[in-house]
């Protein structure tokens, strides 16, 4: 009897309820799916605001058309990288930054190519802004201040035209502030020779290649001398205009001696 009493009592093993766990996981999955459906149907999942900054020549409609995303579209439907690629294809754009902020806010920061000059089109009756890449755009504003050089005689926008636009973009604006007009003046020795006219009545002859390194000299002459002709090629020359009174006096003296 003592041996029987000392035998350990066998505990009843509990059966694991695997079926309950599977059911719980299924319910959890259905709950997550339901939340996702409710979220994507709510306003929180949609684009609520699209803000644009930095566009001077491009209109909001042009940018929106390239973006191909509108208010009310799915916020997560298009990545920022894809929107950047689409907008970057527009002509005047130099750089684009797309910022997406939840919920529903998209900021488009645009840096357009630098305006380096203007060009008058008598046939079309328009003023075109010339950009650093050599492209031309029509400004949207009605009242335009011609604070850049006006390019005349460049009907054929060849490689030299583009080179001039690229070159103007590399020169500080202060050194170009007095230039009112630039026209081509090629020669056999200098195919890229140009003629510049300034607001202070100077006439400057140089080349597209020489202009960046000669711009400071040109401004020094303009600031310190009377109006005249400036030549900036391999050597630099300045010749003042002959005043009318001096010209009349000189001609009278010549006649008197004859």
PDB file of C-alpha atoms in Angstrom:
ATOM      1  CA  UNK A   1       0.000   0.000   0.000  1.00  0.00           C
ATOM      2  CA  UNK A   2       2.868   2.333   0.786  1.00  0.00           C
ATOM      3  CA  UNK A   3       4.299   1.852  -2.679  1.00  0.00           C
ATOM      4  CA  UNK A   4       1.011   2.725  -4.265  1.00  0.00           C
ATOM      5  CA  UNK A   5       0.714   5.918  -2.255  1.00  0.00           C
ATOM      6  CA  UNK A   6       4.166   7.094  -3.276  1.00  0.00           C
ATOM      7  CA  UNK A   7       3.482   6.922  -7.025  1.00  0.00           C
ATOM      8  CA  UNK A   8       3.472  10.437  -8.629  1.00  0.00           C
ATOM      9  CA  UNK A   9       0.179  11.766  -9.801  1.00  0.00           C
ATOM     10  CA  UNK A  10       0.072  12.174 -13.578  1.00  0.00           C
ATOM     11  CA  UNK A  11      -1.115  15.637 -14.560  1.00  0.00           C
ATOM     12  CA  UNK A  12      -3.551  15.921 -17.368  1.00  0.00           C
ATOM     13  CA  UNK A  13      -1.870  17.565 -20.379  1.00  0.00           C
ATOM     14  CA  UNK A  14      -3.702  20.534 -21.810  1.00  0.00           C
ATOM     15  CA  UNK A  15      -4.405  20.336 -25.499  1.00  0.00           C
ATOM     16  CA  UNK A  16      -3.174  23.411 -27.376  1.00  0.00           C
ATOM     17  CA  UNK A  17      -5.906  25.184 -29.160  1.00  0.00           C
ATOM     18  CA  UNK A  18      -4.294  25.784 -32.534  1.00  0.00           C
ATOM     19  CA  UNK A  19      -7.606  26.471 -34.117  1.00  0.00           C
ATOM     20  CA  UNK A  20      -8.180  29.492 -31.855  1.00  0.00           C
ATOM     21  CA  UNK A  21      -4.781  30.975 -32.778  1.00  0.00           C
ATOM     22  CA  UNK A  22      -5.461  30.678 -36.502  1.00  0.00           C
ATOM     23  CA  UNK A  23      -8.815  32.305 -36.032  1.00  0.00           C
ATOM     24  CA  UNK A  24      -7.226  35.144 -34.091  1.00  0.00           C
ATOM     25  CA  UNK A  25      -4.653  35.731 -36.823  1.00  0.00           C
ATOM     26  CA  UNK A  26      -7.359  35.694 -39.466  1.00  0.00           C
ATOM     27  CA  UNK A  27      -9.410  38.248 -37.563  1.00  0.00           C
ATOM     28  CA  UNK A  28      -6.332  40.433 -37.107  1.00  0.00           C
ATOM     29  CA  UNK A  29      -5.576  40.251 -40.830  1.00  0.00           C
ATOM     30  CA  UNK A  30      -9.148  41.172 -41.727  1.00  0.00           C
ATOM     31  CA  UNK A  31      -8.992  44.074 -39.277  1.00  0.00           C
ATOM     32  CA  UNK A  32      -5.796  45.412 -40.900  1.00  0.00           C
ATOM     33  CA  UNK A  33      -7.334  45.064 -44.366  1.00  0.00           C
ATOM     34  CA  UNK A  34     -10.418  46.927 -43.196  1.00  0.00           C
ATOM     35  CA  UNK A  35      -8.284  49.727 -41.760  1.00  0.00           C
ATOM     36  CA  UNK A  36      -6.333  49.968 -45.038  1.00  0.00           C
ATOM     37  CA  UNK A  37      -9.555  50.194 -47.050  1.00  0.00           C
ATOM     38  CA  UNK A  38     -10.925  52.893 -44.777  1.00  0.00           C
ATOM     39  CA  UNK A  39      -7.624  54.807 -44.929  1.00  0.00           C
ATOM     40  CA  UNK A  40      -7.348  54.796 -48.718  1.00  0.00           C
ATOM     41  CA  UNK A  41     -10.961  55.927 -48.990  1.00  0.00           C
ATOM     42  CA  UNK A  42     -10.452  58.773 -46.545  1.00  0.00           C
ATOM     43  CA  UNK A  43      -9.110  62.253 -47.305  1.00  0.00           C
ATOM     44  CA  UNK A  44      -5.899  61.491 -45.397  1.00  0.00           C
ATOM     45  CA  UNK A  45      -4.660  59.268 -48.232  1.00  0.00           C
ATOM     46  CA  UNK A  46      -5.269  61.867 -50.942  1.00  0.00           C
ATOM     47  CA  UNK A  47      -3.349  64.899 -52.172  1.00  0.00           C
ATOM     48  CA  UNK A  48      -4.815  67.942 -50.461  1.00  0.00           C
ATOM     49  CA  UNK A  49      -2.420  70.763 -51.385  1.00  0.00           C
ATOM     50  CA  UNK A  50       0.113  71.298 -54.201  1.00  0.00           C
ATOM     51  CA  UNK A  51       2.339  74.346 -53.718  1.00  0.00           C
ATOM     52  CA  UNK A  52       4.779  75.687 -56.335  1.00  0.00           C
ATOM     53  CA  UNK A  53       7.702  78.035 -55.729  1.00  0.00           C
ATOM     54  CA  UNK A  54      10.334  79.620 -57.955  1.00  0.00           C
ATOM     55  CA  UNK A  55       8.515  79.461 -61.298  1.00  0.00           C
ATOM     56  CA  UNK A  56       8.757  82.718 -63.263  1.00  0.00           C
ATOM     57  CA  UNK A  57       8.130  81.609 -66.832  1.00  0.00           C
ATOM     58  CA  UNK A  58       6.251  78.363 -66.285  1.00  0.00           C
ATOM     59  CA  UNK A  59       2.586  78.649 -65.366  1.00  0.00           C
ATOM     60  CA  UNK A  60       1.001  76.469 -62.667  1.00  0.00           C
ATOM     61  CA  UNK A  61      -1.071  74.776 -65.378  1.00  0.00           C
ATOM     62  CA  UNK A  62       2.064  73.830 -67.348  1.00  0.00           C
ATOM     63  CA  UNK A  63       3.695  72.404 -64.234  1.00  0.00           C
ATOM     64  CA  UNK A  64       0.544  70.531 -63.189  1.00  0.00           C
ATOM     65  CA  UNK A  65       0.205  69.004 -66.645  1.00  0.00           C
ATOM     66  CA  UNK A  66       3.787  67.714 -66.545  1.00  0.00           C
ATOM     67  CA  UNK A  67       3.408  66.580 -62.928  1.00  0.00           C
ATOM     68  CA  UNK A  68       0.283  64.566 -63.793  1.00  0.00           C
ATOM     69  CA  UNK A  69      -0.807  64.668 -60.155  1.00  0.00           C
ATOM     70  CA  UNK A  70      -3.820  66.651 -58.998  1.00  0.00           C
ATOM     71  CA  UNK A  71      -5.576  67.452 -55.763  1.00  0.00           C
ATOM     72  CA  UNK A  72      -7.691  64.429 -54.898  1.00  0.00           C
ATOM     73  CA  UNK A  73      -5.281  61.854 -56.334  1.00  0.00           C
ATOM     74  CA  UNK A  74      -3.720  59.202 -54.117  1.00  0.00           C
ATOM     75  CA  UNK A  75      -0.876  60.708 -52.085  1.00  0.00           C
ATOM     76  CA  UNK A  76       1.176  57.510 -52.264  1.00  0.00           C
ATOM     77  CA  UNK A  77       0.286  56.831 -55.897  1.00  0.00           C
ATOM     78  CA  UNK A  78       3.351  58.549 -57.396  1.00  0.00           C
ATOM     79  CA  UNK A  79       6.804  58.809 -55.857  1.00  0.00           C
ATOM     80  CA  UNK A  80       8.667  62.091 -55.454  1.00  0.00           C
ATOM     81  CA  UNK A  81      11.410  60.794 -57.761  1.00  0.00           C
ATOM     82  CA  UNK A  82       8.918  60.116 -60.553  1.00  0.00           C
ATOM     83  CA  UNK A  83       7.344  63.567 -60.181  1.00  0.00           C
ATOM     84  CA  UNK A  84      10.826  65.108 -60.263  1.00  0.00           C
ATOM     85  CA  UNK A  85      11.577  63.282 -63.517  1.00  0.00           C
ATOM     86  CA  UNK A  86       8.376  64.496 -65.148  1.00  0.00           C
ATOM     87  CA  UNK A  87       8.731  68.174 -64.219  1.00  0.00           C
ATOM     88  CA  UNK A  88      12.461  68.278 -65.043  1.00  0.00           C
ATOM     89  CA  UNK A  89      11.628  67.728 -68.715  1.00  0.00           C
ATOM     90  CA  UNK A  90      10.089  71.202 -69.003  1.00  0.00           C
ATOM     91  CA  UNK A  91      12.274  73.537 -71.052  1.00  0.00           C
ATOM     92  CA  UNK A  92      13.259  76.425 -68.735  1.00  0.00           C
ATOM     93  CA  UNK A  93      13.954  74.263 -65.682  1.00  0.00           C
ATOM     94  CA  UNK A  94      17.440  73.974 -64.234  1.00  0.00           C
ATOM     95  CA  UNK A  95      16.584  71.971 -61.117  1.00  0.00           C
ATOM     96  CA  UNK A  96      13.493  70.624 -59.342  1.00  0.00           C
ATOM     97  CA  UNK A  97      13.018  69.538 -55.740  1.00  0.00           C
ATOM     98  CA  UNK A  98       9.851  67.659 -54.767  1.00  0.00           C
ATOM     99  CA  UNK A  99       8.846  67.470 -51.094  1.00  0.00           C
ATOM    100  CA  UNK A 100       5.992  65.195 -49.981  1.00  0.00           C
ATOM    101  CA  UNK A 101       4.687  65.702 -46.449  1.00  0.00           C
ATOM    102  CA  UNK A 102       1.960  63.606 -44.923  1.00  0.00           C
ATOM    103  CA  UNK A 103      -0.911  64.201 -44.879  1.00  0.00           C
ATOM    104  CA  UNK A 104      -1.499  65.263 -48.488  1.00  0.00           C
ATOM    105  CA  UNK A 105       1.006  68.122 -48.948  1.00  0.00           C
ATOM    106  CA  UNK A 106       3.293  68.381 -52.001  1.00  0.00           C
ATOM    107  CA  UNK A 107       5.805  71.219 -52.418  1.00  0.00           C
ATOM    108  CA  UNK A 108       7.471  71.785 -55.803  1.00  0.00           C
ATOM    109  CA  UNK A 109      10.571  73.983 -55.655  1.00  0.00           C
ATOM    110  CA  UNK A 110      11.701  75.062 -59.124  1.00  0.00           C
ATOM    111  CA  UNK A 111      14.925  76.730 -60.190  1.00  0.00           C
ATOM    112  CA  UNK A 112      14.634  77.911 -63.766  1.00  0.00           C
ATOM    113  CA  UNK A 113      17.573  78.652 -66.021  1.00  0.00           C
ATOM    114  CA  UNK A 114      19.098  82.082 -65.500  1.00  0.00           C
ATOM    115  CA  UNK A 115      17.809  84.921 -67.669  1.00  0.00           C
ATOM    116  CA  UNK A 116      20.861  86.370 -69.431  1.00  0.00           C
ATOM    117  CA  UNK A 117      19.381  88.569 -72.174  1.00  0.00           C
ATOM    118  CA  UNK A 118      16.284  89.531 -74.127  1.00  0.00           C
ATOM    119  CA  UNK A 119      15.471  89.337 -77.806  1.00  0.00           C
ATOM    120  CA  UNK A 120      12.945  91.413 -79.714  1.00  0.00           C
ATOM    121  CA  UNK A 121      10.887  89.715 -82.393  1.00  0.00           C
ATOM    122  CA  UNK A 122       9.398  92.399 -84.688  1.00  0.00           C
ATOM    123  CA  UNK A 123       7.558  89.817 -86.806  1.00  0.00           C
ATOM    124  CA  UNK A 124       5.814  88.268 -83.829  1.00  0.00           C
ATOM    125  CA  UNK A 125       5.669  91.504 -81.864  1.00  0.00           C
ATOM    126  CA  UNK A 126       6.993  89.789 -78.751  1.00  0.00           C
ATOM    127  CA  UNK A 127       9.863  90.066 -76.320  1.00  0.00           C
ATOM    128  CA  UNK A 128      11.579  86.788 -75.522  1.00  0.00           C
ATOM    129  CA  UNK A 129      13.719  86.085 -72.506  1.00  0.00           C
ATOM    130  CA  UNK A 130      16.918  84.229 -73.346  1.00  0.00           C
ATOM    131  CA  UNK A 131      18.082  81.680 -70.815  1.00  0.00           C
ATOM    132  CA  UNK A 132      21.555  80.457 -69.965  1.00  0.00           C
ATOM    133  CA  UNK A 133      21.072  77.307 -72.031  1.00  0.00           C
ATOM    134  CA  UNK A 134      20.265  79.297 -75.166  1.00  0.00           C
ATOM    135  CA  UNK A 135      16.539  78.640 -74.963  1.00  0.00           C
ATOM    136  CA  UNK A 136      13.983  81.396 -75.475  1.00  0.00           C
ATOM    137  CA  UNK A 137      10.750  81.786 -73.533  1.00  0.00           C
ATOM    138  CA  UNK A 138       7.999  84.378 -73.660  1.00  0.00           C
ATOM    139  CA  UNK A 139       7.560  86.067 -70.253  1.00  0.00           C
ATOM    140  CA  UNK A 140       4.065  85.859 -68.813  1.00  0.00           C
ATOM    141  CA  UNK A 141       4.190  89.377 -67.343  1.00  0.00           C
ATOM    142  CA  UNK A 142       2.889  92.197 -69.515  1.00  0.00           C
ATOM    143  CA  UNK A 143       5.227  94.911 -68.225  1.00  0.00           C
ATOM    144  CA  UNK A 144       8.791  93.687 -68.683  1.00  0.00           C
ATOM    145  CA  UNK A 145      11.847  95.596 -67.506  1.00  0.00           C
ATOM    146  CA  UNK A 146      14.682  95.129 -69.993  1.00  0.00           C
ATOM    147  CA  UNK A 147      17.392  94.962 -67.352  1.00  0.00           C
ATOM    148  CA  UNK A 148      19.509  92.584 -69.446  1.00  0.00           C
ATOM    149  CA  UNK A 149      21.303  93.092 -72.773  1.00  0.00           C
ATOM    150  CA  UNK A 150      19.108  92.913 -75.862  1.00  0.00           C
ATOM    151  CA  UNK A 151      20.485  90.613 -78.573  1.00  0.00           C
ATOM    152  CA  UNK A 152      19.912  91.883 -82.106  1.00  0.00           C
ATOM    153  CA  UNK A 153      20.932  90.387 -85.442  1.00  0.00           C
ATOM    154  CA  UNK A 154      20.862  86.828 -84.121  1.00  0.00           C
ATOM    155  CA  UNK A 155      18.041  85.495 -86.273  1.00  0.00           C
ATOM    156  CA  UNK A 156      19.864  82.193 -86.686  1.00  0.00           C
ATOM    157  CA  UNK A 157      20.354  80.703 -83.250  1.00  0.00           C
ATOM    158  CA  UNK A 158      23.487  78.790 -84.085  1.00  0.00           C
ATOM    159  CA  UNK A 159      26.247  77.444 -81.875  1.00  0.00           C
ATOM    160  CA  UNK A 160      27.685  80.938 -81.325  1.00  0.00           C
ATOM    161  CA  UNK A 161      24.321  82.175 -80.097  1.00  0.00           C
ATOM    162  CA  UNK A 162      24.168  79.397 -77.524  1.00  0.00           C
ATOM    163  CA  UNK A 163      27.805  79.995 -76.601  1.00  0.00           C
ATOM    164  CA  UNK A 164      27.044  83.672 -75.970  1.00  0.00           C
ATOM    165  CA  UNK A 165      24.129  82.801 -73.678  1.00  0.00           C
ATOM    166  CA  UNK A 166      26.288  80.311 -71.785  1.00  0.00           C
ATOM    167  CA  UNK A 167      29.060  82.904 -71.465  1.00  0.00           C
ATOM    168  CA  UNK A 168      26.772  85.669 -70.201  1.00  0.00           C
ATOM    169  CA  UNK A 169      25.601  83.342 -67.439  1.00  0.00           C
ATOM    170  CA  UNK A 170      29.174  83.045 -66.119  1.00  0.00           C
ATOM    171  CA  UNK A 171      29.745  86.811 -65.798  1.00  0.00           C
ATOM    172  CA  UNK A 172      28.584  88.658 -62.647  1.00  0.00           C
ATOM    173  CA  UNK A 173      25.463  90.697 -63.347  1.00  0.00           C
ATOM    174  CA  UNK A 174      27.114  93.880 -62.106  1.00  0.00           C
ATOM    175  CA  UNK A 175      29.674  93.751 -64.918  1.00  0.00           C
ATOM    176  CA  UNK A 176      26.912  93.477 -67.517  1.00  0.00           C
ATOM    177  CA  UNK A 177      24.552  96.073 -66.052  1.00  0.00           C
ATOM    178  CA  UNK A 178      25.599  98.858 -68.455  1.00  0.00           C
ATOM    179  CA  UNK A 179      25.340  96.767 -71.637  1.00  0.00           C
ATOM    180  CA  UNK A 180      22.173  97.557 -73.573  1.00  0.00           C
ATOM    181  CA  UNK A 181      22.722  95.678 -76.845  1.00  0.00           C
ATOM    182  CA  UNK A 182      24.878  92.888 -78.265  1.00  0.00           C
ATOM    183  CA  UNK A 183      25.078  92.082 -81.961  1.00  0.00           C
ATOM    184  CA  UNK A 184      27.267  89.710 -84.000  1.00  0.00           C
ATOM    185  CA  UNK A 185      30.258  91.230 -85.776  1.00  0.00           C
ATOM    186  CA  UNK A 186      32.249  88.260 -87.141  1.00  0.00           C
ATOM    187  CA  UNK A 187      35.494  88.527 -89.075  1.00  0.00           C
ATOM    188  CA  UNK A 188      37.881  86.029 -90.640  1.00  0.00           C
ATOM    189  CA  UNK A 189      40.258  86.350 -87.715  1.00  0.00           C
ATOM    190  CA  UNK A 190      37.526  86.355 -85.054  1.00  0.00           C
ATOM    191  CA  UNK A 191      34.424  84.367 -86.075  1.00  0.00           C
ATOM    192  CA  UNK A 192      32.890  84.966 -82.637  1.00  0.00           C
ATOM    193  CA  UNK A 193      33.486  88.711 -82.592  1.00  0.00           C
ATOM    194  CA  UNK A 194      30.631  90.754 -81.167  1.00  0.00           C
ATOM    195  CA  UNK A 195      29.807  94.419 -80.787  1.00  0.00           C
ATOM    196  CA  UNK A 196      28.390  95.771 -77.545  1.00  0.00           C
ATOM    197  CA  UNK A 197      26.602  99.050 -76.938  1.00  0.00           C
ATOM    198  CA  UNK A 198      26.311 100.459 -73.443  1.00  0.00           C
ATOM    199  CA  UNK A 199      23.788 102.752 -71.801  1.00  0.00           C
ATOM    200  CA  UNK A 200      26.631 105.180 -71.117  1.00  0.00           C
ATOM    201  CA  UNK A 201      27.230 105.585 -74.900  1.00  0.00           C
ATOM    202  CA  UNK A 202      30.277 103.345 -75.307  1.00  0.00           C
ATOM    203  CA  UNK A 203      30.830 101.029 -78.264  1.00  0.00           C
ATOM    204  CA  UNK A 204      32.789  97.882 -77.441  1.00  0.00           C
ATOM    205  CA  UNK A 205      34.349  95.380 -79.833  1.00  0.00           C
ATOM    206  CA  UNK A 206      35.394  92.007 -78.436  1.00  0.00           C
ATOM    207  CA  UNK A 207      34.724  88.283 -78.820  1.00  0.00           C
ATOM    208  CA  UNK A 208      32.533  85.868 -76.927  1.00  0.00           C
ATOM    209  CA  UNK A 209      35.635  84.054 -75.701  1.00  0.00           C
ATOM    210  CA  UNK A 210      37.359  87.241 -74.490  1.00  0.00           C
ATOM    211  CA  UNK A 211      34.313  88.802 -72.813  1.00  0.00           C
ATOM    212  CA  UNK A 212      34.544  87.067 -69.396  1.00  0.00           C
ATOM    213  CA  UNK A 213      38.168  88.060 -68.806  1.00  0.00           C
ATOM    214  CA  UNK A 214      37.795  91.544 -70.324  1.00  0.00           C
ATOM    215  CA  UNK A 215      34.544  92.556 -68.595  1.00  0.00           C
ATOM    216  CA  UNK A 216      36.292  94.146 -65.602  1.00  0.00           C
ATOM    217  CA  UNK A 217      38.583  96.199 -67.866  1.00  0.00           C
ATOM    218  CA  UNK A 218      35.569  97.374 -69.856  1.00  0.00           C
ATOM    219  CA  UNK A 219      33.803  98.592 -66.725  1.00  0.00           C
ATOM    220  CA  UNK A 220      36.949 100.321 -65.471  1.00  0.00           C
ATOM    221  CA  UNK A 221      37.181 102.301 -68.727  1.00  0.00           C
ATOM    222  CA  UNK A 222      33.472 103.131 -68.659  1.00  0.00           C
ATOM    223  CA  UNK A 223      33.711 104.399 -65.079  1.00  0.00           C
ATOM    224  CA  UNK A 224      36.799 106.527 -65.658  1.00  0.00           C
ATOM    225  CA  UNK A 225      36.665 107.788 -69.241  1.00  0.00           C
ATOM    226  CA  UNK A 226      34.470 109.805 -71.564  1.00  0.00           C
ATOM    227  CA  UNK A 227      32.293 107.845 -74.009  1.00  0.00           C
ATOM    228  CA  UNK A 228      34.222 106.297 -76.861  1.00  0.00           C
ATOM    229  CA  UNK A 229      35.196 103.058 -78.545  1.00  0.00           C
ATOM    230  CA  UNK A 230      36.751 100.173 -76.633  1.00  0.00           C
ATOM    231  CA  UNK A 231      38.528  97.311 -78.359  1.00  0.00           C
ATOM    232  CA  UNK A 232      39.137  94.193 -76.286  1.00  0.00           C
ATOM    233  CA  UNK A 233      40.891  91.550 -78.361  1.00  0.00           C
ATOM    234  CA  UNK A 234      44.461  90.328 -77.972  1.00  0.00           C
ATOM    235  CA  UNK A 235      45.306  93.905 -77.006  1.00  0.00           C
ATOM    236  CA  UNK A 236      43.012  96.486 -75.415  1.00  0.00           C
ATOM    237  CA  UNK A 237      42.440  99.976 -76.829  1.00  0.00           C
ATOM    238  CA  UNK A 238      40.269 102.918 -75.905  1.00  0.00           C
ATOM    239  CA  UNK A 239      39.545 105.807 -78.255  1.00  0.00           C
ATOM    240  CA  UNK A 240      37.294 108.672 -77.141  1.00  0.00           C
ATOM    241  CA  UNK A 241      34.702 110.019 -79.525  1.00  0.00           C
ATOM    242  CA  UNK A 242      35.650 113.277 -81.268  1.00  0.00           C
ATOM    243  CA  UNK A 243      33.367 115.972 -79.912  1.00  0.00           C
ATOM    244  CA  UNK A 244      31.428 117.963 -82.480  1.00  0.00           C
ATOM    245  CA  UNK A 245      32.871 121.294 -81.340  1.00  0.00           C
ATOM    246  CA  UNK A 246      36.419 119.948 -81.575  1.00  0.00           C
ATOM    247  CA  UNK A 247      35.703 118.492 -84.996  1.00  0.00           C
ATOM    248  CA  UNK A 248      34.372 121.847 -86.256  1.00  0.00           C
ATOM    249  CA  UNK A 249      37.402 123.683 -84.850  1.00  0.00           C
ATOM    250  CA  UNK A 250      39.817 121.236 -86.427  1.00  0.00           C
ATOM    251  CA  UNK A 251      38.124 121.498 -89.815  1.00  0.00           C
ATOM    252  CA  UNK A 252      38.170 125.324 -89.624  1.00  0.00           C
ATOM    253  CA  UNK A 253      41.864 125.296 -88.863  1.00  0.00           C
ATOM    254  CA  UNK A 254      42.496 123.023 -91.835  1.00  0.00           C
ATOM    255  CA  UNK A 255      40.533 125.323 -94.161  1.00  0.00           C
ATOM    256  CA  UNK A 256      42.379 128.377 -92.830  1.00  0.00           C
ATOM    257  CA  UNK A 257      45.761 126.896 -93.620  1.00  0.00           C
ATOM    258  CA  UNK A 258      44.806 126.065 -97.188  1.00  0.00           C
TER     259      UNK A 258
END
